[in-house]
CSV table of C-alpha atoms and ligand atoms in Angstrom, one decimal:
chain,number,residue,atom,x,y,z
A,1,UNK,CA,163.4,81.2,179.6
A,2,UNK,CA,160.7,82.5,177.3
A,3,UNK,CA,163.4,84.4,175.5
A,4,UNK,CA,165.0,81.5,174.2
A,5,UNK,CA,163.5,81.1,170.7
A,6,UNK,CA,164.7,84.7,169.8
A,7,UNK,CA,167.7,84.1,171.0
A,8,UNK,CA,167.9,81.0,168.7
A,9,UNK,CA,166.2,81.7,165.8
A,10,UNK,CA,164.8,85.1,165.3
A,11,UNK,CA,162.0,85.2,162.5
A,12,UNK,CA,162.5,84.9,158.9
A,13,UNK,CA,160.8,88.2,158.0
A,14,UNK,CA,162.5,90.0,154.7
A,15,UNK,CA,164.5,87.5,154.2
A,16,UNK,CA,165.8,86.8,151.0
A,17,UNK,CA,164.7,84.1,147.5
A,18,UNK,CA,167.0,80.8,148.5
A,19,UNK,CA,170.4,80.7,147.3
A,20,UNK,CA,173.1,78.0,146.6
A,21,UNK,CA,175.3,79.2,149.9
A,22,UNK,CA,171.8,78.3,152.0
A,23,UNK,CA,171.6,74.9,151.5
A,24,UNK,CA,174.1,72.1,152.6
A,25,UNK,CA,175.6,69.9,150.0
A,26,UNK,CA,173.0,67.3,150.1
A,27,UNK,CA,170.4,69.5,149.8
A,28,UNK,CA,172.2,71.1,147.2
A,29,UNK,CA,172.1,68.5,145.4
A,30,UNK,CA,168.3,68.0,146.0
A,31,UNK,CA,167.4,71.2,144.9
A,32,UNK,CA,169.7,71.1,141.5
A,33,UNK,CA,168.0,67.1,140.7
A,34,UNK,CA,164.2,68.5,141.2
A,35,UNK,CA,164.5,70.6,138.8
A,36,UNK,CA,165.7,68.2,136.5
A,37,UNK,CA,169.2,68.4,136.2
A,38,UNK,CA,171.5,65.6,137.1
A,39,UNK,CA,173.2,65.9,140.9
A,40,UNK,CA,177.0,66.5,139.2
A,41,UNK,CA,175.8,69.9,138.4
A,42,UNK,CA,175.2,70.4,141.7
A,43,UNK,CA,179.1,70.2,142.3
A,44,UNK,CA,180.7,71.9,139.5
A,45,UNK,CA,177.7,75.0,140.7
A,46,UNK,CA,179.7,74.9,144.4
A,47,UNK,CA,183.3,74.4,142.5
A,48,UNK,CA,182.7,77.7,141.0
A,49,UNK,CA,181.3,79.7,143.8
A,50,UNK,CA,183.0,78.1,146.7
A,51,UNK,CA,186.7,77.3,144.7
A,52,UNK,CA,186.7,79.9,142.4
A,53,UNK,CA,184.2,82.6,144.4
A,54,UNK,CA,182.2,82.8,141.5
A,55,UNK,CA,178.7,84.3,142.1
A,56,UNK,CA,178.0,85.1,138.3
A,57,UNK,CA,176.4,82.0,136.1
A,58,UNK,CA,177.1,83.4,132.7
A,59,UNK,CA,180.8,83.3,134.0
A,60,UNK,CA,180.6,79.4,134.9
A,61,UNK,CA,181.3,78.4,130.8
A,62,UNK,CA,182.0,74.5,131.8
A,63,UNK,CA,178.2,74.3,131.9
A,64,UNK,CA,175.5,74.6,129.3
A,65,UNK,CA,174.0,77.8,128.5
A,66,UNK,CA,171.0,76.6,129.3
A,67,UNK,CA,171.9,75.2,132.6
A,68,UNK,CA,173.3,78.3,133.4
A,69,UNK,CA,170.8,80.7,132.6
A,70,UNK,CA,168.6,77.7,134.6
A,71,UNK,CA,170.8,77.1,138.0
A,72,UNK,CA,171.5,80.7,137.8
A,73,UNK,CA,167.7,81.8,137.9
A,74,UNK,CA,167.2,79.3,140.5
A,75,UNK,CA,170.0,79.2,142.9
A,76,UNK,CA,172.3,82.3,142.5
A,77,UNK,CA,170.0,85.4,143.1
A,78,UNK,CA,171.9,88.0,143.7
A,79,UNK,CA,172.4,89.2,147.3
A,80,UNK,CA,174.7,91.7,147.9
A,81,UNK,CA,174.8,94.7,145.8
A,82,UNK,CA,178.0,97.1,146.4
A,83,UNK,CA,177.1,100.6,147.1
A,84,UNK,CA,180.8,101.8,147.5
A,85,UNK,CA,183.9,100.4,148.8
A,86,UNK,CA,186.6,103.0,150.8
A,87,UNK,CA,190.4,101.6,151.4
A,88,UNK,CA,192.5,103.1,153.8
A,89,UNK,CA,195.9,102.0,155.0
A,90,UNK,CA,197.8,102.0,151.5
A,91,UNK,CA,194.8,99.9,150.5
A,92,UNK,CA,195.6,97.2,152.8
A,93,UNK,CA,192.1,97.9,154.9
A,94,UNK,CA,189.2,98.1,152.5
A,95,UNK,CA,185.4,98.9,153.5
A,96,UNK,CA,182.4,98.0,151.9
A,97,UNK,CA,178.8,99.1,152.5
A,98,UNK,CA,176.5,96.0,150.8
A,99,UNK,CA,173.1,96.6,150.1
A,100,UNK,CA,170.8,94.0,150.3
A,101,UNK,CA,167.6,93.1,148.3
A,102,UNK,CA,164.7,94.5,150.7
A,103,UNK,CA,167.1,97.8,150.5
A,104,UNK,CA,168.9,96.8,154.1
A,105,UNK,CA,172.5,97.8,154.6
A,106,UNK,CA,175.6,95.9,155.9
A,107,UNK,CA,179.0,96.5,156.0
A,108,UNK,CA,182.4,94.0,156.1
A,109,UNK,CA,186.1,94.8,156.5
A,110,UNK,CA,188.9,93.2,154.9
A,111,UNK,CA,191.8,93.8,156.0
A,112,UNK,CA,195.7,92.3,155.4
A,113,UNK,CA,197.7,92.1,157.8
A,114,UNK,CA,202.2,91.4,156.7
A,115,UNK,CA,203.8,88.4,158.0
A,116,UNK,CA,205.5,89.5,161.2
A,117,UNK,CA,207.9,87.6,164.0
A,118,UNK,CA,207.9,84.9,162.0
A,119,UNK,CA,204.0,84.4,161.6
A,120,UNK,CA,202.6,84.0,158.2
A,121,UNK,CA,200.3,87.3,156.3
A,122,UNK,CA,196.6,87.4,157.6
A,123,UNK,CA,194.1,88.6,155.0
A,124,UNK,CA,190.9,88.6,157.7
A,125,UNK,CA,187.5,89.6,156.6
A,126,UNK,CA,185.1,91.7,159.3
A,127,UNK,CA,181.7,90.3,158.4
A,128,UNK,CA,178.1,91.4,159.7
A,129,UNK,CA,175.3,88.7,160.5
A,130,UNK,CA,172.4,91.1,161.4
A,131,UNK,CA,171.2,94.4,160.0
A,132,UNK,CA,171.5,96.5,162.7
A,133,UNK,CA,171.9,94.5,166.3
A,134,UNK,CA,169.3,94.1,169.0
A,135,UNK,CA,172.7,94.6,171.9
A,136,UNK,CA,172.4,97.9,172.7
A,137,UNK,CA,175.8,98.2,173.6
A,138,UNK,CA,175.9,102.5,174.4
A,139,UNK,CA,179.6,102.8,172.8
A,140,UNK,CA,178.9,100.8,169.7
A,141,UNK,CA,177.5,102.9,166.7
A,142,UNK,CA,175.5,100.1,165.6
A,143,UNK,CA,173.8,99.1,168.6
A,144,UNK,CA,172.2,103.0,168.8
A,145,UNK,CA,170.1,101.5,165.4
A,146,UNK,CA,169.0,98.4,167.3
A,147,UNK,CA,167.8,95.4,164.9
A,148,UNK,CA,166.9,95.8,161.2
A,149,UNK,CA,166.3,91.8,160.5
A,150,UNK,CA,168.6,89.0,160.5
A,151,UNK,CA,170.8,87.6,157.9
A,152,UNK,CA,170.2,84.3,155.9
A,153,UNK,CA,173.2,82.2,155.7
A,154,UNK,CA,173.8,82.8,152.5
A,155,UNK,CA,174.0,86.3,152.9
A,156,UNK,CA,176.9,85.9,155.5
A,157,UNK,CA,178.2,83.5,153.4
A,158,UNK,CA,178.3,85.6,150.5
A,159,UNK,CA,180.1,87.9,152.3
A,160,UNK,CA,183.0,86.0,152.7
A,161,UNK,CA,183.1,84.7,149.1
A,162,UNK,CA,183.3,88.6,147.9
A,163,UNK,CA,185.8,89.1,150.3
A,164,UNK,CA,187.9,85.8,148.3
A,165,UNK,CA,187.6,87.2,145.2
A,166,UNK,CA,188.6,90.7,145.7
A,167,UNK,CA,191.5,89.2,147.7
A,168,UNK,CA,192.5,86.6,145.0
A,169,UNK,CA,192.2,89.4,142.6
A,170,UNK,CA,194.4,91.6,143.9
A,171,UNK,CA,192.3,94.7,144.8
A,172,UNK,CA,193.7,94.7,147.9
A,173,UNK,CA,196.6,96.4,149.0
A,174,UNK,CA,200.2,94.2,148.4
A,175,UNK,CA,198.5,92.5,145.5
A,176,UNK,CA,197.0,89.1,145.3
A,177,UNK,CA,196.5,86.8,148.5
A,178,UNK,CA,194.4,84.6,150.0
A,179,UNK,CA,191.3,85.1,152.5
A,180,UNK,CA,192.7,83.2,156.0
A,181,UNK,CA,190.6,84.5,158.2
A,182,UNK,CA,186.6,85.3,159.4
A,183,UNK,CA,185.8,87.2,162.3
A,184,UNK,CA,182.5,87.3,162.9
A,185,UNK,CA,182.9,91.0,164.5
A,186,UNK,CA,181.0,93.2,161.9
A,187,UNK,CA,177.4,94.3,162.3
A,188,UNK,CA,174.7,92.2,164.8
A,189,UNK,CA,175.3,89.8,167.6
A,190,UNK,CA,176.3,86.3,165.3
A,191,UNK,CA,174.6,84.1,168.6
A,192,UNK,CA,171.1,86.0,168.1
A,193,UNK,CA,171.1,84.5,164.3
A,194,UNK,CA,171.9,81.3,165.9
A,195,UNK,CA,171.0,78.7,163.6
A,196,UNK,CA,172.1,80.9,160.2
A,197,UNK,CA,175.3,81.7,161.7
A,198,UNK,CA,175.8,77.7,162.6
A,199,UNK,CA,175.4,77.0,159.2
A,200,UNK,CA,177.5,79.9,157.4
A,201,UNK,CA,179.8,78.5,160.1
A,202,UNK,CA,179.5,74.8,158.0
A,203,UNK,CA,179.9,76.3,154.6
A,204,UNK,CA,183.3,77.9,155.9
A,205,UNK,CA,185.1,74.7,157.7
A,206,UNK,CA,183.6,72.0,154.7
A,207,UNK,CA,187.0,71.2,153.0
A,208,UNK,CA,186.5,72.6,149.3
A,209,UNK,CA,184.7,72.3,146.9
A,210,UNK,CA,182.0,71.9,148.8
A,211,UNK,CA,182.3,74.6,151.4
A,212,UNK,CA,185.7,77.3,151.7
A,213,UNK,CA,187.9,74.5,153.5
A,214,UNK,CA,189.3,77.6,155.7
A,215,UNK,CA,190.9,76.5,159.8
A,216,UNK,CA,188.2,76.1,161.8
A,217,UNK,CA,191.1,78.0,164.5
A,218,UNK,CA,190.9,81.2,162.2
A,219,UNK,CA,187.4,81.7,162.4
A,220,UNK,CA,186.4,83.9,165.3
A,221,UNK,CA,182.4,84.6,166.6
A,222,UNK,CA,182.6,87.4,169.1
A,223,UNK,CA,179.5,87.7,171.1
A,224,UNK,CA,177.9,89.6,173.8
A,225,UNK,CA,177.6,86.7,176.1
A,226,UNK,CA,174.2,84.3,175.2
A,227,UNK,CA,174.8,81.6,177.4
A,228,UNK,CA,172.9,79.5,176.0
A,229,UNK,CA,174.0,80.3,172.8
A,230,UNK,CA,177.7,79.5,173.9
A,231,UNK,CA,177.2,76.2,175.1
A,232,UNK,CA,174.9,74.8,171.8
A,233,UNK,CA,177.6,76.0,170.0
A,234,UNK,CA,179.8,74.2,172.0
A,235,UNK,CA,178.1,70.9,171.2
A,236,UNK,CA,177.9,71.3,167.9
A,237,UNK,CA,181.8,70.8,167.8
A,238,UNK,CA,182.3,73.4,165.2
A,239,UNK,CA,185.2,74.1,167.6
A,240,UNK,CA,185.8,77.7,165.7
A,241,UNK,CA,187.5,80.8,168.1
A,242,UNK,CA,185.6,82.0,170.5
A,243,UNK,CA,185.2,86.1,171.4
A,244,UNK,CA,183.2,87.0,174.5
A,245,UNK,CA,182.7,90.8,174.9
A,246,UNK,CA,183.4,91.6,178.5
A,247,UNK,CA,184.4,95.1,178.7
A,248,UNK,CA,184.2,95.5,182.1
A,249,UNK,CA,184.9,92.5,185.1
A,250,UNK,CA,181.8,93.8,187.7
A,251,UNK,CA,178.1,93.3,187.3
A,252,UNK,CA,177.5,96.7,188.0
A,253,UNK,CA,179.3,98.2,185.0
A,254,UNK,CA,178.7,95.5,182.3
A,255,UNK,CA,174.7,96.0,183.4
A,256,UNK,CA,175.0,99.2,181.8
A,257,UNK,CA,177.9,98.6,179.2
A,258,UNK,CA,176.6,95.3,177.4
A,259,UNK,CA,172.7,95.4,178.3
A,260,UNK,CA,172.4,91.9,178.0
A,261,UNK,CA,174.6,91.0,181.2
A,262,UNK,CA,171.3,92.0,183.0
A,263,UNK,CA,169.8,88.7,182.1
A,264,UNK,CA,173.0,86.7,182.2
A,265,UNK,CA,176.0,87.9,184.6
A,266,UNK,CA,180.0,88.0,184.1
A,267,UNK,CA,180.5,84.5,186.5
A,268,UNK,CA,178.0,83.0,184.1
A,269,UNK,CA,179.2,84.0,181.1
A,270,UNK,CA,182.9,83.1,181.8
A,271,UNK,CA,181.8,79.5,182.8
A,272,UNK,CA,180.0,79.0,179.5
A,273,UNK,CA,182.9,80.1,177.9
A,274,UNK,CA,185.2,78.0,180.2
A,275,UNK,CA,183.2,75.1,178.7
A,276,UNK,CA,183.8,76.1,175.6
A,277,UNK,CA,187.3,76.0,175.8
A,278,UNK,CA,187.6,73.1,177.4
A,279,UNK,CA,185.8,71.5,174.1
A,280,UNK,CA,188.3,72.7,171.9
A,281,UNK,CA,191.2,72.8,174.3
A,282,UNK,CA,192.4,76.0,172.8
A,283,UNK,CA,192.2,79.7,174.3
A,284,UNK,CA,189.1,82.4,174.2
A,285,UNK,CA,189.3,85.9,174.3
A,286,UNK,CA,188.2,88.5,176.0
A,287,UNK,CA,187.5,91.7,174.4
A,288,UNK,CA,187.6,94.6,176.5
A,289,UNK,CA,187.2,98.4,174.9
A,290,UNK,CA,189.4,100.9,176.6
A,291,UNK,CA,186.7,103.6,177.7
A,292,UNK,CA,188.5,106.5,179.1
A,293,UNK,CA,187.9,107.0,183.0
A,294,UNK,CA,184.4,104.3,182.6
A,295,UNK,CA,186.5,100.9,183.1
A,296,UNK,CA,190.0,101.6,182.4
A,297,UNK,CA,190.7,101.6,186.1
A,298,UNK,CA,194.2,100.3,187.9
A,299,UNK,CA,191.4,98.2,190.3
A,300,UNK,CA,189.5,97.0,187.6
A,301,UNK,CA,192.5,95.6,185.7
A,302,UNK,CA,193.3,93.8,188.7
A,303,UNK,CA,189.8,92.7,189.2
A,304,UNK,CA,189.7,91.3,185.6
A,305,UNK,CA,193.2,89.8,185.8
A,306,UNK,CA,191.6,88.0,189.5
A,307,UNK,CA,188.8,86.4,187.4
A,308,UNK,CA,191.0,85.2,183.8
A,309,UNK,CA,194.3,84.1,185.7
A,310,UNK,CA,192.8,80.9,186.2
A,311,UNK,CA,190.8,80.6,182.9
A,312,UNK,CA,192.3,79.9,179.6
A,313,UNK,CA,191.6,83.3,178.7
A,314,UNK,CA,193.2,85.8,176.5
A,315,UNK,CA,192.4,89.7,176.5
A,316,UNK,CA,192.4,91.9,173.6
A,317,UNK,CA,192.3,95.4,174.6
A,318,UNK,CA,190.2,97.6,171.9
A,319,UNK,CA,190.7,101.5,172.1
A,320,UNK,CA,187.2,102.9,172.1
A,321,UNK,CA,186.8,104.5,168.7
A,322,UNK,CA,184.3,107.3,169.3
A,323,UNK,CA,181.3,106.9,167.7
A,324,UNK,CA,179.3,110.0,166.8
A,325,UNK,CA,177.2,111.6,169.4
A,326,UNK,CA,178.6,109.3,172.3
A,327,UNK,CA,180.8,111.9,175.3
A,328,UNK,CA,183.2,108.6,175.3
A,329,UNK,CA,186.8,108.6,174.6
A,330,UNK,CA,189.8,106.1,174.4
A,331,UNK,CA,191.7,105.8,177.3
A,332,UNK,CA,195.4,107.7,177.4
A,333,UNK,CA,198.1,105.8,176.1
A,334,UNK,CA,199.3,105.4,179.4
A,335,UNK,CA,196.4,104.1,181.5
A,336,UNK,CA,196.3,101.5,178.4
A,337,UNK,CA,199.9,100.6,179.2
A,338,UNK,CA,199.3,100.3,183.4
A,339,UNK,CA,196.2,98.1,182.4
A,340,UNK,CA,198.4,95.9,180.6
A,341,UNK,CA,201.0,95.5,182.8
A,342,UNK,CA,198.8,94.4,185.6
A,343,UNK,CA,197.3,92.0,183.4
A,344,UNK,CA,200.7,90.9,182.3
A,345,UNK,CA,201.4,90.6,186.8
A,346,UNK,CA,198.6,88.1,187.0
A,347,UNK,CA,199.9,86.3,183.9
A,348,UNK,CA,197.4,86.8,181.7
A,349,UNK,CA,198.1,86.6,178.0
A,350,UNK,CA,197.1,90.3,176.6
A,351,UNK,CA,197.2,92.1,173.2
A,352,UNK,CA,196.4,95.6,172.2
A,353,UNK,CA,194.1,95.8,169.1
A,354,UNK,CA,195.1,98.1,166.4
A,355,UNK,CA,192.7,100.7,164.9
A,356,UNK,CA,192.9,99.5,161.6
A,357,UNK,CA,190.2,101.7,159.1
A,358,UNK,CA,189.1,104.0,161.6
A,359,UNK,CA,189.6,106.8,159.4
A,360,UNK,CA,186.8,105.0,157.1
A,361,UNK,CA,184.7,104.4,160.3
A,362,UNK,CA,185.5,101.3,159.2
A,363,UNK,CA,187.0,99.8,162.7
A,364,UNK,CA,185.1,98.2,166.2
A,365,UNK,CA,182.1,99.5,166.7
A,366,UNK,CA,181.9,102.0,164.0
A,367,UNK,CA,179.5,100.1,161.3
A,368,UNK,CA,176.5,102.0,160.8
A,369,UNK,CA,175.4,102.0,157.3
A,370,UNK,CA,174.1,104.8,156.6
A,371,UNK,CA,173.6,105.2,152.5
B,401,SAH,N1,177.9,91.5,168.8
B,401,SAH,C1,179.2,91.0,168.8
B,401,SAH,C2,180.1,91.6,167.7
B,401,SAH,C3,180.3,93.0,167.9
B,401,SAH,S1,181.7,93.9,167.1
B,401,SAH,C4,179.9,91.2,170.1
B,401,SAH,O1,179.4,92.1,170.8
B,401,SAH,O2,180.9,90.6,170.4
B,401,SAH,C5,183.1,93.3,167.8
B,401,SAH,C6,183.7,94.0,169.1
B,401,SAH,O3,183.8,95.4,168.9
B,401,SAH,C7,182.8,93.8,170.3
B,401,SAH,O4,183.7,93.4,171.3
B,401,SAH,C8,182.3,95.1,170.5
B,401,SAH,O5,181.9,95.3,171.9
B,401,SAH,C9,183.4,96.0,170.1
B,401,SAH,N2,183.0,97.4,169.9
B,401,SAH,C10,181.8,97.9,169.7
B,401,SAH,N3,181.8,99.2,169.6
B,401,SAH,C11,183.1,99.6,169.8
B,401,SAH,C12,183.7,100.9,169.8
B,401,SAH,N4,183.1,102.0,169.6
B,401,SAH,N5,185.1,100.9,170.0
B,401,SAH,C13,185.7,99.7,170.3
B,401,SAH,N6,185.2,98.5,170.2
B,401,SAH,C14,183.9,98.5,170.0
């Protein structure tokens, strides 16, 4: 088990000056009463960036210049600076590349999706949690860069609150909405950042003003499959979505698909995320990437639909999106459809994703910013 620290805490190397979005609210207000100010300002600070995703101090006018210019200095250094953003899908999909202050890069999606058979509009932001990711994973374009650094929380957080305010004011396709969803399915594996990703995790469910007050059901963390990982999360009773990314039901082919299944196998991975779901009583999904003639076999559908019949699983089917350089492809529209339907045979609930911003190498798998 010596790998267990990195699993849980990677090191804190490059990370950036403290910021309001790292601390809880106690400590908040901590930090705002040493230096000198009284604990309310602590609150109207997180009323403006959490309630009104306000990052800028000279914008927060309810406070004294001079607090301003002071909490400002002290808690709102600014971490993510846009390099450029690229929309796609009448504007309704919209990717930006962040850079962040050591010069690392990140990338998030947002992305609206119209209110359909009856269920409400979704306006979901993609967000990263590591520069780079240590995974590995051959078909994913960020996994050839392997591991920059980790995030802090408040540079996942921040993520998130840009994603608000662009949403809120209107620069996204369809005109002004609200952020509903996080999906923790950007750049880096979110259970290698353990502890950071916990706490962004906090900051998102704590009813505003405090935190974003967003359902802890429409936040998803998709993750290769650290078992340990799973089940401290599952303590923690954060009870958010969880995404497991099987891509393939045998041993043999995950060993060399997700690298990490090496050190802990499908059976295990699917009882830690059994567990899970037993904790929050609700579904997890499965994500499996439709790799053309690698595991988009009639036998391996039926294999998978074998092992989730009995779980309360759900799969979401992801056509590959070539990355550059890799001799993958995305399985033919008709394997896709036989895969489904045997899933569908052994009653197991199934969805095809859609390729939203692939044009903009914005979709799965195809975050690699590069400047
Ligand atoms: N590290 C996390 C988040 C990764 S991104 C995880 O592995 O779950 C979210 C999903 O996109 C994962 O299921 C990932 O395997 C998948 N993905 C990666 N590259 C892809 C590609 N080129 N095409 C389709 N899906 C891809």
């Amino acid at each position: 088990m010596t790998a267990l620290p990195l699993v849980f805490d990677a090191p804190r190397r490059g990370l950036p000056p403290t910021h309001l979005a790292d601390l809880d609210p106690a400590a908040l207000r901590s930090a705002v009463t040493e230096l000198g100010l009284p604990a309310f300002r602590a609150d109207q600070l997180a009323c403006h960036y959490y309630g009104r995703h306000e990052n800028d101090p000279a914008a927060m006018t309810d406070l004294p210049a001079g607090v301003r210019a002071q909490l400002g200095a002290a808690l709102l250094p600014t971490l993510l600076t846009e390099v450029r953003s690229l929309e796609t899908d009448a504007g309704t999909t919209r990717k930006t590349l962040w850079r962040l202050h050591d010069g690392a890069l990140v990338e998030s999606v947002l992305m609206r999706y119209p209110a359909r058979h009856g269920s409400r509009e979704r306006i979901t932001v993609c967000i990263s949690s590591q520069a780079g990711c240590g995974m590995a994973c051959p078909f994913c374009a960020t996994g050839q860069g392997g591991l920059t650094r980790n995030l802090a929380t408040a540079e996942i957080v921040d993520q998130v609150r840009a994603a608000a305010r662009v949403a809120a004011g209107g620069q996204l396709g369809g005109g002004p909405g609200r952020l509903s969803n996080v999906v923790f399915m950007g750049m880096g594996e979110p259970l290698a950042n353990y502890n950071r990703v916990a706490a962004t995790l906090r900051r998102l469910i704590t009813p505003a003003p405090a935190g974003f007050g967003l359902s802890r059901r429409s936040i998803t963390v998709s993750t290769v499959g650290l078992v340990p990982a799973i089940n401290r999360l599952a303590d923690e009773n954060l009870d958010v979505t969880l995404a497991v990314s099987l891509h393939a039901p045998d041993d043999e082919l995950r060993d060399t698909l997700v690298p990490v299944n090496t050190r802990w196998k499908v059976g295990e991975v699917l009882a830690a995320a059994d567990a899970y779901a037993a904790r929050t009583g609700r579904r997890y999904s499965i994500e499996y990437a439709m790799i053309r003639d690698v595991n988009d076999h009639a036998w391996r559908a039926d294999l998978l639909g074998d092992l989730l019949a009995p779980r309360l699983a759900h799969v979401n089917l992801i056509p590959l999106n070539p990355t550059p350089g890799s001799q993958w492809d995305a399985s033919p529209k008709a394997v896709e459809r036989e895969f489904v339907r045997r899933l569908d045979m052994h009653g197991v609930p199934v969805t095809v994703r859609d390729t939203r911003g692939q044009d903009i190498d914005g979709a799965c798998g195809q975050l690699a910013a590069a400047p």
